[in-house]
Tab-separated table of C-alpha atoms in Angstrom:
chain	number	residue	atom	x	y	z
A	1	UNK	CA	72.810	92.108	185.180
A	2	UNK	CA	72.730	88.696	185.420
A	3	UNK	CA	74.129	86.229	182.664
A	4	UNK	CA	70.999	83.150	182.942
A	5	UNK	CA	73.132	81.638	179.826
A	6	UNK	CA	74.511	82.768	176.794
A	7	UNK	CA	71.520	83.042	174.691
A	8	UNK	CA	69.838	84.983	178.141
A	9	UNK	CA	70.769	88.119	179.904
A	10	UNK	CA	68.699	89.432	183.172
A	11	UNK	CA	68.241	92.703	184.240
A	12	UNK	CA	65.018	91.998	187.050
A	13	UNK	CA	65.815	91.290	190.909
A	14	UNK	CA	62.065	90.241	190.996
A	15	UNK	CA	61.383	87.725	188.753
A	16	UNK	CA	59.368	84.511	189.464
A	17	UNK	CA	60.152	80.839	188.131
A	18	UNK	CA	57.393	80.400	185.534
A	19	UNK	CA	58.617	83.824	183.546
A	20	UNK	CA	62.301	82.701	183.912
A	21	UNK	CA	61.271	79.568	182.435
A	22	UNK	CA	59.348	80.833	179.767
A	23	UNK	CA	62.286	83.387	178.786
A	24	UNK	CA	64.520	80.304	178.727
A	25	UNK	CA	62.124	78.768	175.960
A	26	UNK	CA	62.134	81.546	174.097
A	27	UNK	CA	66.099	82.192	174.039
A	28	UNK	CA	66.694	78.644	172.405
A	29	UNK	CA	64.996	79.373	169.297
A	30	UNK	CA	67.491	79.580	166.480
A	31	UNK	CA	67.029	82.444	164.883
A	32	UNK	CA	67.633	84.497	168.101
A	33	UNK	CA	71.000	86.728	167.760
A	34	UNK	CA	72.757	87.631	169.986
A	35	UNK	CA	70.890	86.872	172.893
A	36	UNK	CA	67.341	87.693	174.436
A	37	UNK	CA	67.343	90.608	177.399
A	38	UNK	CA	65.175	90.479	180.062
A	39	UNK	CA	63.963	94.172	181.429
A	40	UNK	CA	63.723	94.499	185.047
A	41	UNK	CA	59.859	94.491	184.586
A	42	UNK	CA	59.452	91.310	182.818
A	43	UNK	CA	56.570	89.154	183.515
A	44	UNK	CA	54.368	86.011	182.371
A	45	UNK	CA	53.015	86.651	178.794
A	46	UNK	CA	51.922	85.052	176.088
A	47	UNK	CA	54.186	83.240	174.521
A	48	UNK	CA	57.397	85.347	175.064
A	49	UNK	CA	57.659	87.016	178.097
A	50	UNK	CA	56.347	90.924	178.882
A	51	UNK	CA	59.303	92.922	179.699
A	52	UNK	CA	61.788	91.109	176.784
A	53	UNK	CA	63.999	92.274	174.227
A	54	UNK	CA	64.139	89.797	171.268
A	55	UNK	CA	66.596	89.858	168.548
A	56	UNK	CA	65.937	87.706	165.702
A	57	UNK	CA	67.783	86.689	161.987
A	58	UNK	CA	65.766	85.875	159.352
A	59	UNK	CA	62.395	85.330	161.461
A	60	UNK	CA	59.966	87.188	163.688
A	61	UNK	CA	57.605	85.651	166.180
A	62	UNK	CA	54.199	87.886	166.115
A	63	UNK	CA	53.352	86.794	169.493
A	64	UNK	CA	56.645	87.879	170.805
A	65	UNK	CA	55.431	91.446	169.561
A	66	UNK	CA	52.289	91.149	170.872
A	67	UNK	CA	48.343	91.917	170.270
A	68	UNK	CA	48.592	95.545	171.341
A	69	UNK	CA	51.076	96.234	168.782
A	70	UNK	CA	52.476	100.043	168.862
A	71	UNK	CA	51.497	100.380	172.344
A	72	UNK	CA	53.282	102.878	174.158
A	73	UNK	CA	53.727	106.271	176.387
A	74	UNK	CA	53.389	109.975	175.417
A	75	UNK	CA	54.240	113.079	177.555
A	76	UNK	CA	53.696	116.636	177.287
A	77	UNK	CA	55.122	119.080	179.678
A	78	UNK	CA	52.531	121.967	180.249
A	79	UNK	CA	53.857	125.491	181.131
A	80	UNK	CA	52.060	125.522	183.996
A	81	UNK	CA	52.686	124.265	187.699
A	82	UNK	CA	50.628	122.984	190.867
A	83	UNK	CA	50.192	127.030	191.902
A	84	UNK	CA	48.480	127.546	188.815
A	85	UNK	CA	45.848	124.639	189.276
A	86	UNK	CA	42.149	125.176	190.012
A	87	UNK	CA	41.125	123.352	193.285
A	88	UNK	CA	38.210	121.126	191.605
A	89	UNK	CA	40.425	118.261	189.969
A	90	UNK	CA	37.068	116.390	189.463
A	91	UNK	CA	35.621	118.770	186.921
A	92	UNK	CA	39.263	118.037	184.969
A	93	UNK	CA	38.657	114.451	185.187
A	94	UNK	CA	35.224	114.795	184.244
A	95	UNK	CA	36.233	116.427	181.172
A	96	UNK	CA	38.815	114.369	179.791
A	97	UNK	CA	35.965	111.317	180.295
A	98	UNK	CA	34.101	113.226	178.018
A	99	UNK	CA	36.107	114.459	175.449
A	100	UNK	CA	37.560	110.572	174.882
A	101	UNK	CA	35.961	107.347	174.703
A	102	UNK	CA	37.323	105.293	177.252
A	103	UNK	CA	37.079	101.276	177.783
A	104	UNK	CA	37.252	98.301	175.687
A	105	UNK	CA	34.595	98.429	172.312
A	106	UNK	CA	33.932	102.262	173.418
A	107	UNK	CA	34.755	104.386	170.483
A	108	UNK	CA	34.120	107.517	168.792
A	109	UNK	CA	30.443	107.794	167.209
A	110	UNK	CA	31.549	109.983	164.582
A	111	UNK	CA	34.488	111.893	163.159
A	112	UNK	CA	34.136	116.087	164.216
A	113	UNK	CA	37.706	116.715	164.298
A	114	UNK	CA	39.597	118.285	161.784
A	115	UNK	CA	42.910	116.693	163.289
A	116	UNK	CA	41.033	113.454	163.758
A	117	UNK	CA	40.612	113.532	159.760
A	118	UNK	CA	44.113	114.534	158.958
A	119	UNK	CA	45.322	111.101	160.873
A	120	UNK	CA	42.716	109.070	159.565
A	121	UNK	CA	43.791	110.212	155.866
A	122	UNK	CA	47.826	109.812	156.527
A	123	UNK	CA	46.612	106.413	157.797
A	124	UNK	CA	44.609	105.590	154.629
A	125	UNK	CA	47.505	106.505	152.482
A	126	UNK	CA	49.675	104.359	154.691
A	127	UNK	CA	47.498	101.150	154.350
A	128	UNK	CA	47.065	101.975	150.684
A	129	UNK	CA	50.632	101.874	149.893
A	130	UNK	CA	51.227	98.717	151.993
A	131	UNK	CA	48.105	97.671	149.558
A	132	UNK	CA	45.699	96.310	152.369
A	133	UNK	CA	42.334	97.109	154.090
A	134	UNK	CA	42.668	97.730	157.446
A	135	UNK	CA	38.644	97.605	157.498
A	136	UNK	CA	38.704	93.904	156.424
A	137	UNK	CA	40.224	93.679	160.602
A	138	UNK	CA	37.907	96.220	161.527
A	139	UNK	CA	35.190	98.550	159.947
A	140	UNK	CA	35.022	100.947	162.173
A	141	UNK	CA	39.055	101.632	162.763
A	142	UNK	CA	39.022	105.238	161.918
A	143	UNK	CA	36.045	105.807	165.104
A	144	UNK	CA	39.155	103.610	167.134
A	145	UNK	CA	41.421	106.745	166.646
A	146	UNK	CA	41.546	108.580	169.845
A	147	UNK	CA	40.258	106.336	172.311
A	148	UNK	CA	42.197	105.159	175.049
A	149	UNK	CA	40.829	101.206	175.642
A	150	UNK	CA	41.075	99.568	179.584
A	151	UNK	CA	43.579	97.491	181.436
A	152	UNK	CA	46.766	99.208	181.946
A	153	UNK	CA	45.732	102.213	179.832
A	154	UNK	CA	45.359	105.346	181.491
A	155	UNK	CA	45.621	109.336	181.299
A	156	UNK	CA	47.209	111.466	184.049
A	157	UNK	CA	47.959	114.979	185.090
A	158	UNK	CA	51.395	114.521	187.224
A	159	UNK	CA	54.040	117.054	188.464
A	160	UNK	CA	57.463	116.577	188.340
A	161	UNK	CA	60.040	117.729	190.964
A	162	UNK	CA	59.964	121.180	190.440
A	163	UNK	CA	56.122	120.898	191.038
A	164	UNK	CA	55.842	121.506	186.468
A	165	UNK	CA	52.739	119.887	185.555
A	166	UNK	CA	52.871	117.234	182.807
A	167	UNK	CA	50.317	115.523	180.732
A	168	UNK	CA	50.730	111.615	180.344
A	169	UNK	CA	48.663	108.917	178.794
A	170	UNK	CA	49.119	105.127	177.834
A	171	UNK	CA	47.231	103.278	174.807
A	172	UNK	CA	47.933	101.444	172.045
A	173	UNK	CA	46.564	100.201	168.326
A	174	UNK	CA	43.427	99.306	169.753
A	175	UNK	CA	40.934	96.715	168.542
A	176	UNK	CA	42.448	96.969	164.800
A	177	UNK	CA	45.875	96.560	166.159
A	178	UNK	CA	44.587	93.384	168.330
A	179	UNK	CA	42.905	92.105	165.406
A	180	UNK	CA	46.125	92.319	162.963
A	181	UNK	CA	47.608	90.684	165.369
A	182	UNK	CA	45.571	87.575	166.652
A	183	UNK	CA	45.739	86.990	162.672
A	184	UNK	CA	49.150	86.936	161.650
A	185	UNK	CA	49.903	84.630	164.955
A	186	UNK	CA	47.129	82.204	163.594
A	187	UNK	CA	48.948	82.253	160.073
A	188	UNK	CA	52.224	81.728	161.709
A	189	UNK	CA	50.846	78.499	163.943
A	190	UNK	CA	49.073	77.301	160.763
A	191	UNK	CA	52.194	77.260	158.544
A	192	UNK	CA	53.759	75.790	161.402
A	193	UNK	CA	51.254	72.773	161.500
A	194	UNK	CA	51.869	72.703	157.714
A	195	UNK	CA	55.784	72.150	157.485
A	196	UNK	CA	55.570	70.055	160.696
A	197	UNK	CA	58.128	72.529	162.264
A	198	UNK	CA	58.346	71.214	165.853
A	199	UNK	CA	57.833	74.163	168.432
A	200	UNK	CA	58.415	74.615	172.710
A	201	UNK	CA	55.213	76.548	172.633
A	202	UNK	CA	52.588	77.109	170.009
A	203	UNK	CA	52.745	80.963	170.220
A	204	UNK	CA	56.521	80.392	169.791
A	205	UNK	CA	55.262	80.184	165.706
A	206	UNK	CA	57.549	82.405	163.213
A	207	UNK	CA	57.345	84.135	160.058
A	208	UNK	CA	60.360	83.555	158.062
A	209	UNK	CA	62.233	86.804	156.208
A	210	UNK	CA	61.569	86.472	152.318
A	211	UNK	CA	57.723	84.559	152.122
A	212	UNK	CA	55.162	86.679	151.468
A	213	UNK	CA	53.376	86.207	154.847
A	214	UNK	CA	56.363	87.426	156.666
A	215	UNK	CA	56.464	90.960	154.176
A	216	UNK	CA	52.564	91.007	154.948
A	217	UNK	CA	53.018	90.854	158.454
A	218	UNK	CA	55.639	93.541	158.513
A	219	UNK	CA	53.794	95.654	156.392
A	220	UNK	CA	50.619	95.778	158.840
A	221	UNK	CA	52.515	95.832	161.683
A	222	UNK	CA	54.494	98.780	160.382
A	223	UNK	CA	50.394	100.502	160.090
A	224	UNK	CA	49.209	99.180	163.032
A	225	UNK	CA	52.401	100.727	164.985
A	226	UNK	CA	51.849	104.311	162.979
A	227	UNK	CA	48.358	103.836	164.336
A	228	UNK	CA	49.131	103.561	167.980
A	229	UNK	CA	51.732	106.717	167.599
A	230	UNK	CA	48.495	108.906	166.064
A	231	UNK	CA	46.349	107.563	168.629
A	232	UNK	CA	48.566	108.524	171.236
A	233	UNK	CA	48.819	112.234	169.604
A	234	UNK	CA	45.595	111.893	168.594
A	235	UNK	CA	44.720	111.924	172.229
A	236	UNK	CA	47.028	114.080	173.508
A	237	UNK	CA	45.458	116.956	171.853
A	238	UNK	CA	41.854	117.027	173.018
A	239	UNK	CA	43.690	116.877	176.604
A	240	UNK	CA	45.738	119.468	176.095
A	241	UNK	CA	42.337	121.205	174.815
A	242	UNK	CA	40.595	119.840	177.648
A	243	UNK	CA	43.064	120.827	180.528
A	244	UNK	CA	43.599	124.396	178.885
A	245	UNK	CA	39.975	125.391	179.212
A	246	UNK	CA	39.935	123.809	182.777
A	247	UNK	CA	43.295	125.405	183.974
A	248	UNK	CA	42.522	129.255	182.243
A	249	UNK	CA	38.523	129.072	183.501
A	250	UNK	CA	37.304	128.568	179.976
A	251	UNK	CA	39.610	131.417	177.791
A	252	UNK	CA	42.677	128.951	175.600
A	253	UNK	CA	41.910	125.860	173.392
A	254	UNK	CA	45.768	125.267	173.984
A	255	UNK	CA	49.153	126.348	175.450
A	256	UNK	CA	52.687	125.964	174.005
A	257	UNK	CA	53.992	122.338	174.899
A	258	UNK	CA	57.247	122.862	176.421
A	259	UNK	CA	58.712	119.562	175.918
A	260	UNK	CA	56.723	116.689	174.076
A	261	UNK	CA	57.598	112.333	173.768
A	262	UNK	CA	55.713	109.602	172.532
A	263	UNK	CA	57.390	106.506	172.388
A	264	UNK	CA	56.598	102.439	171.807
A	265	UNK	CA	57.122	99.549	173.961
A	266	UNK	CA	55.364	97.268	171.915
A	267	UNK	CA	56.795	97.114	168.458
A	268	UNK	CA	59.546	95.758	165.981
A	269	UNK	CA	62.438	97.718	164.432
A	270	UNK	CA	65.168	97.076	161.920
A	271	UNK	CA	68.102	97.628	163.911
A	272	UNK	CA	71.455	96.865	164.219
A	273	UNK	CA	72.967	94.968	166.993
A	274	UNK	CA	76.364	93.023	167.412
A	275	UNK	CA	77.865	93.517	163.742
A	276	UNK	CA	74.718	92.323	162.082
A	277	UNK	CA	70.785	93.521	161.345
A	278	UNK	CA	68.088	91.919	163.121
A	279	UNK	CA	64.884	92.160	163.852
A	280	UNK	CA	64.266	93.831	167.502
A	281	UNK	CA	61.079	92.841	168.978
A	282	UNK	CA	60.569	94.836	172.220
A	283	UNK	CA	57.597	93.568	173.978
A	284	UNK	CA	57.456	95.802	177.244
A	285	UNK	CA	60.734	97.633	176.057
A	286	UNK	CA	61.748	100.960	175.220
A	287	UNK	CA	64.375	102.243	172.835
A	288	UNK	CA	67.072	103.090	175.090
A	289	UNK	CA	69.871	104.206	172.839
A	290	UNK	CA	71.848	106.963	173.774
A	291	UNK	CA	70.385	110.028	174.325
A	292	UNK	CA	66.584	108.679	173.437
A	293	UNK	CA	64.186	110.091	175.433
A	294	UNK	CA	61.246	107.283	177.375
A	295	UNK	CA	58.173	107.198	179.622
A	296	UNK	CA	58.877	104.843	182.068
A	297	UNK	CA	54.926	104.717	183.995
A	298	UNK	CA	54.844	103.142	187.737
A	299	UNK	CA	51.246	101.597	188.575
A	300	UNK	CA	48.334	103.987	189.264
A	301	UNK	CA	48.766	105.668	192.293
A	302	UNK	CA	52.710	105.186	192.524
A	303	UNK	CA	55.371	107.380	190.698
A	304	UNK	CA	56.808	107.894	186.396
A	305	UNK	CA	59.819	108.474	185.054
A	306	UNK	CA	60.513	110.677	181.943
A	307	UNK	CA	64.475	109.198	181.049
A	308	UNK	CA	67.323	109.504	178.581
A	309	UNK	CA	68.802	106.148	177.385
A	310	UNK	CA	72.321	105.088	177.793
A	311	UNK	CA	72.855	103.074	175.498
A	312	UNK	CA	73.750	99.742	176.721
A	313	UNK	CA	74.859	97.354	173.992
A	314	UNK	CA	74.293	94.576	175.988
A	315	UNK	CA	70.942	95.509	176.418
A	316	UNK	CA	70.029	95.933	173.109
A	317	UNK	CA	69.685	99.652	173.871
A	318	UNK	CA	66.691	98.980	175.926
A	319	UNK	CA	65.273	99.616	178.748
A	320	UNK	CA	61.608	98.709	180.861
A	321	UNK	CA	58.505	99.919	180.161
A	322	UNK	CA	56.734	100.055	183.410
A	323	UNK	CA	56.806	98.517	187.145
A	324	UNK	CA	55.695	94.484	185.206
A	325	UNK	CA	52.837	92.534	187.091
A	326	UNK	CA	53.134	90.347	190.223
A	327	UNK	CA	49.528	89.346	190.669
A	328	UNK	CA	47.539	88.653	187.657
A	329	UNK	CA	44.373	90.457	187.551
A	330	UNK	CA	42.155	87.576	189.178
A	331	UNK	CA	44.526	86.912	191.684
A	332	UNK	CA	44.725	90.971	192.587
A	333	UNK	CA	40.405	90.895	192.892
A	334	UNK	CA	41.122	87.886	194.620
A	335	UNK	CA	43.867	89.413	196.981
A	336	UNK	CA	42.809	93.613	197.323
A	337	UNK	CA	39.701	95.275	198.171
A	338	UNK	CA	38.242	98.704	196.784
A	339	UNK	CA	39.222	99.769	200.587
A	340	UNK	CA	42.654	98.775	199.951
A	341	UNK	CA	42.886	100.867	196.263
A	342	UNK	CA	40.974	103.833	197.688
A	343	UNK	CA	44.114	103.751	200.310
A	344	UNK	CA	46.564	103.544	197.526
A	345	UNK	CA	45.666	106.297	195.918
A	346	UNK	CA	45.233	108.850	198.775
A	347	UNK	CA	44.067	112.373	197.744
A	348	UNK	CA	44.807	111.384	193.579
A	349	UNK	CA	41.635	112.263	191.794
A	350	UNK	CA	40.202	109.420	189.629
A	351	UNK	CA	36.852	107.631	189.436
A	352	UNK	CA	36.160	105.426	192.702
A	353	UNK	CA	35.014	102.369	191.562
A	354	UNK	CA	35.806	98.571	192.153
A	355	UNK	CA	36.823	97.892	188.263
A	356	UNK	CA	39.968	99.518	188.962
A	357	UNK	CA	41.236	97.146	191.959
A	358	UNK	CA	43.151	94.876	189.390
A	359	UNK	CA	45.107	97.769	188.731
A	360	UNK	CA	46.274	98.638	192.662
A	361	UNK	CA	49.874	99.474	192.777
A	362	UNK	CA	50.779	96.512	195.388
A	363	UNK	CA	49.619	94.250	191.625
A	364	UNK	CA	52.753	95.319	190.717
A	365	UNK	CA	56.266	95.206	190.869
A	366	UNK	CA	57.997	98.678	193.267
A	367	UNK	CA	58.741	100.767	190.327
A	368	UNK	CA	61.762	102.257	192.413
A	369	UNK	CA	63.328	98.605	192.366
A	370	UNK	CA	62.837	98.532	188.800
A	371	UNK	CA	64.251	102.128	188.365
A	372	UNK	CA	67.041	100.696	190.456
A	373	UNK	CA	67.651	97.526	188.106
A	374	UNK	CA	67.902	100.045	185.221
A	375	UNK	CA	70.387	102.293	186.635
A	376	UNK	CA	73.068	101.197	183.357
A	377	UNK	CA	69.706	101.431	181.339
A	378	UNK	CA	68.598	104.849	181.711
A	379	UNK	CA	68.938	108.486	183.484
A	380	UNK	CA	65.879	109.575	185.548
A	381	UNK	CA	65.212	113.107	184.196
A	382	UNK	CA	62.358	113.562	185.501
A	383	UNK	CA	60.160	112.016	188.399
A	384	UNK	CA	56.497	112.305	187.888
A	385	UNK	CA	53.904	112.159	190.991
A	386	UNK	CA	50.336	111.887	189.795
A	387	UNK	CA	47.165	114.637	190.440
A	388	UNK	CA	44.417	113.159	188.090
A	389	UNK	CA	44.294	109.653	187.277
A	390	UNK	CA	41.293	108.430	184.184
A	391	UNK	CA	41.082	105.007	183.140
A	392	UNK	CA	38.693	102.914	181.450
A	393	UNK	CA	36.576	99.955	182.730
């Protein structure tokens, strides 16, 4: 760990000049208590950097959230292992394409799902108790539920190191989620403009503790997280359904889940943090308090980590969320090839196309340097190497 400054505490080896500068913005805004921690994955974002931990009194920055608000990792371990897998990973992959609506604006066309209901309703009863309409962001929110989106997103079949197969997937609160969020960073800039409150960076705009527009903004937030966590589970199960009827030739809906994690690392808690209670916005963070269990995802193509936090005070009891980008997308089209990807990801099974070649492991950072960085962040339990790789476009 490196101490930047009081207000700023680093935890990356790689980190380039533009995200130490922004993170150095971002630390000298008032409200921040006791200091802002930088993950060994941070990068350039918007506003506050990707890969931060961000305390706050009194205040909360929704750009230093995020738009993907909620988003985050689950995990199920399968009772199965590689012996027990059929040979044609394709007709898995296939499958799980199917069964969820991949991409950007791809969503369900209908609800058939009794579990699909059951979420949608504990969702409903959410937003009516927070008393707001989460179709007034987005009509069609409940047909967002169980669809994975593009980018980073992804759903894998992996094995760990005693060759036990796990189930992992990445997504977030979708275009609902996005929406909440573009609008309460808009209301925050606006009031900003309006009490000529003089910022480093527009997206640097706050919500002060106590107006109604910061209890608003908590309150949707609060749904919009709840809805990434049931999207997560929501999609969890029709893999599980998916990969039972694949791995028994067509005779279980399901197995018993022999361990199970879904976690955030996109999201703002209540917590408690050097005597007093603040506001923790982790954007690319996990909880990493003692004895919490995380999903720790490498790029496509390279290795995860399933971990137990330690704890660390002085990181806020966080830890990274991923491997954190070196290129940006354009510059990784401009840089790698399909060629190069199709290397990359040697005998994985996952859809061969050029839309992926933004996402090439070499975009980002070595995940086993940023394991390393967070050795007094985390215990590896668990090192994942992956078999089936689907993504959207």
């Amino acid at each position: 760990m490196d101490r930047i400054s009081d207000r700023l505490l680093n935890w990356a080896s790689i980190l380039d000049e533009k995200t130490m500068e922004q993170a150095k913005v971002t630390a000298t805004m008032p409200f921040i208590y006791p200091h802002l921690a930088l993950m060994p994955d941070a990068h350039l974002g918007k506003g506050a950097t990707v890969g931060s931990v961000i305390p706050t009194l009194g205040a909360l920055i929704p750009a230093a959230v995020g738009v993907d608000i909620g988003c985050g990792m689950m995990a199920v371990r399968t009772p199965y292992s590689v012996a027990d897998l059929p040979q044609d990973k394709g007709r898995l992959r296939v499958s799980i394409e199917r069964s969820i609506p991949l991409s950007a604006g791809a969503y369900n066309r209908k609800v058939t799902r009794d579990h699909t209901q059951d979420r949608i309703d504990e969702l409903l009863s959410l937003a009516e108790g927070y008393g707001f309409d989460p179709g007034s962001y987005a009509k069609n929110w409940p047909l967002q539920l169980g669809t994975l989106g593009s980018g980073n997103h992804f759903i894998e079949v992996s094995a760990d190191e005693q060759d036990r197969v796990w189930l992992f997937l990445h997504s977030g609160s979708r275009g609902v989620g996005n929406k909440i969020a573009q609008h309460h960073i808009k209301v925050a800039q606006r009031l900003a403009k309006q009490w000529w409150i003089s910022l480093p960076d527009n997206d640097l705009a706050y919500l002060v503790e106590g107006t109604p527009e910061f209890t608003t903004y908590v309150r949707q937030l609060r749904w919009a997280q709840r809805f990434a966590f049931l999207n997560r589970a929501e999609m969890m199960d029709r893999v599980v359904r998916e990969f039972a009827y694949w791995v028994s030739g067509g005779a279980a809906e399901t197995f018993e889940r022999q361990q199970e994690v879904n976690c955030h690392h996109n999201y703002t808690e209540s917590e408690r943090h050097f005597g007093k209670q603040v506001w923790l916005s982790r954007k690319g963070a996990i909880d990493a308090s003692e004895g919490t269990w995380g999903l720790i995802p490498g790029s496509m193509g390279t290795a995860s980590y399933v971990v137990v936090g330690k704890g660390n005070p002085v990181a806020l009891n966080s830890s990274p969320h991923g491997a954190g980008r070196v290129h940006s997308r354009s510059s990784a089209r401009r840089t790698f090839t399909q060629e190069d990807l199709r290397a990359a990801m040697g005998d994985i099974e996952y859809r061969d196309t050029a839309a992926f070649v933004d996402e090439i492991p070499a975009a980002y950072k070595d995940i086993d340097q940023v394991m390393a960085d967070a050795a007094d962040l985390v215990q590896i339990r668990h090192t994942l190497r992956q078999l089936v790789n689907v993504k959207g476009d």
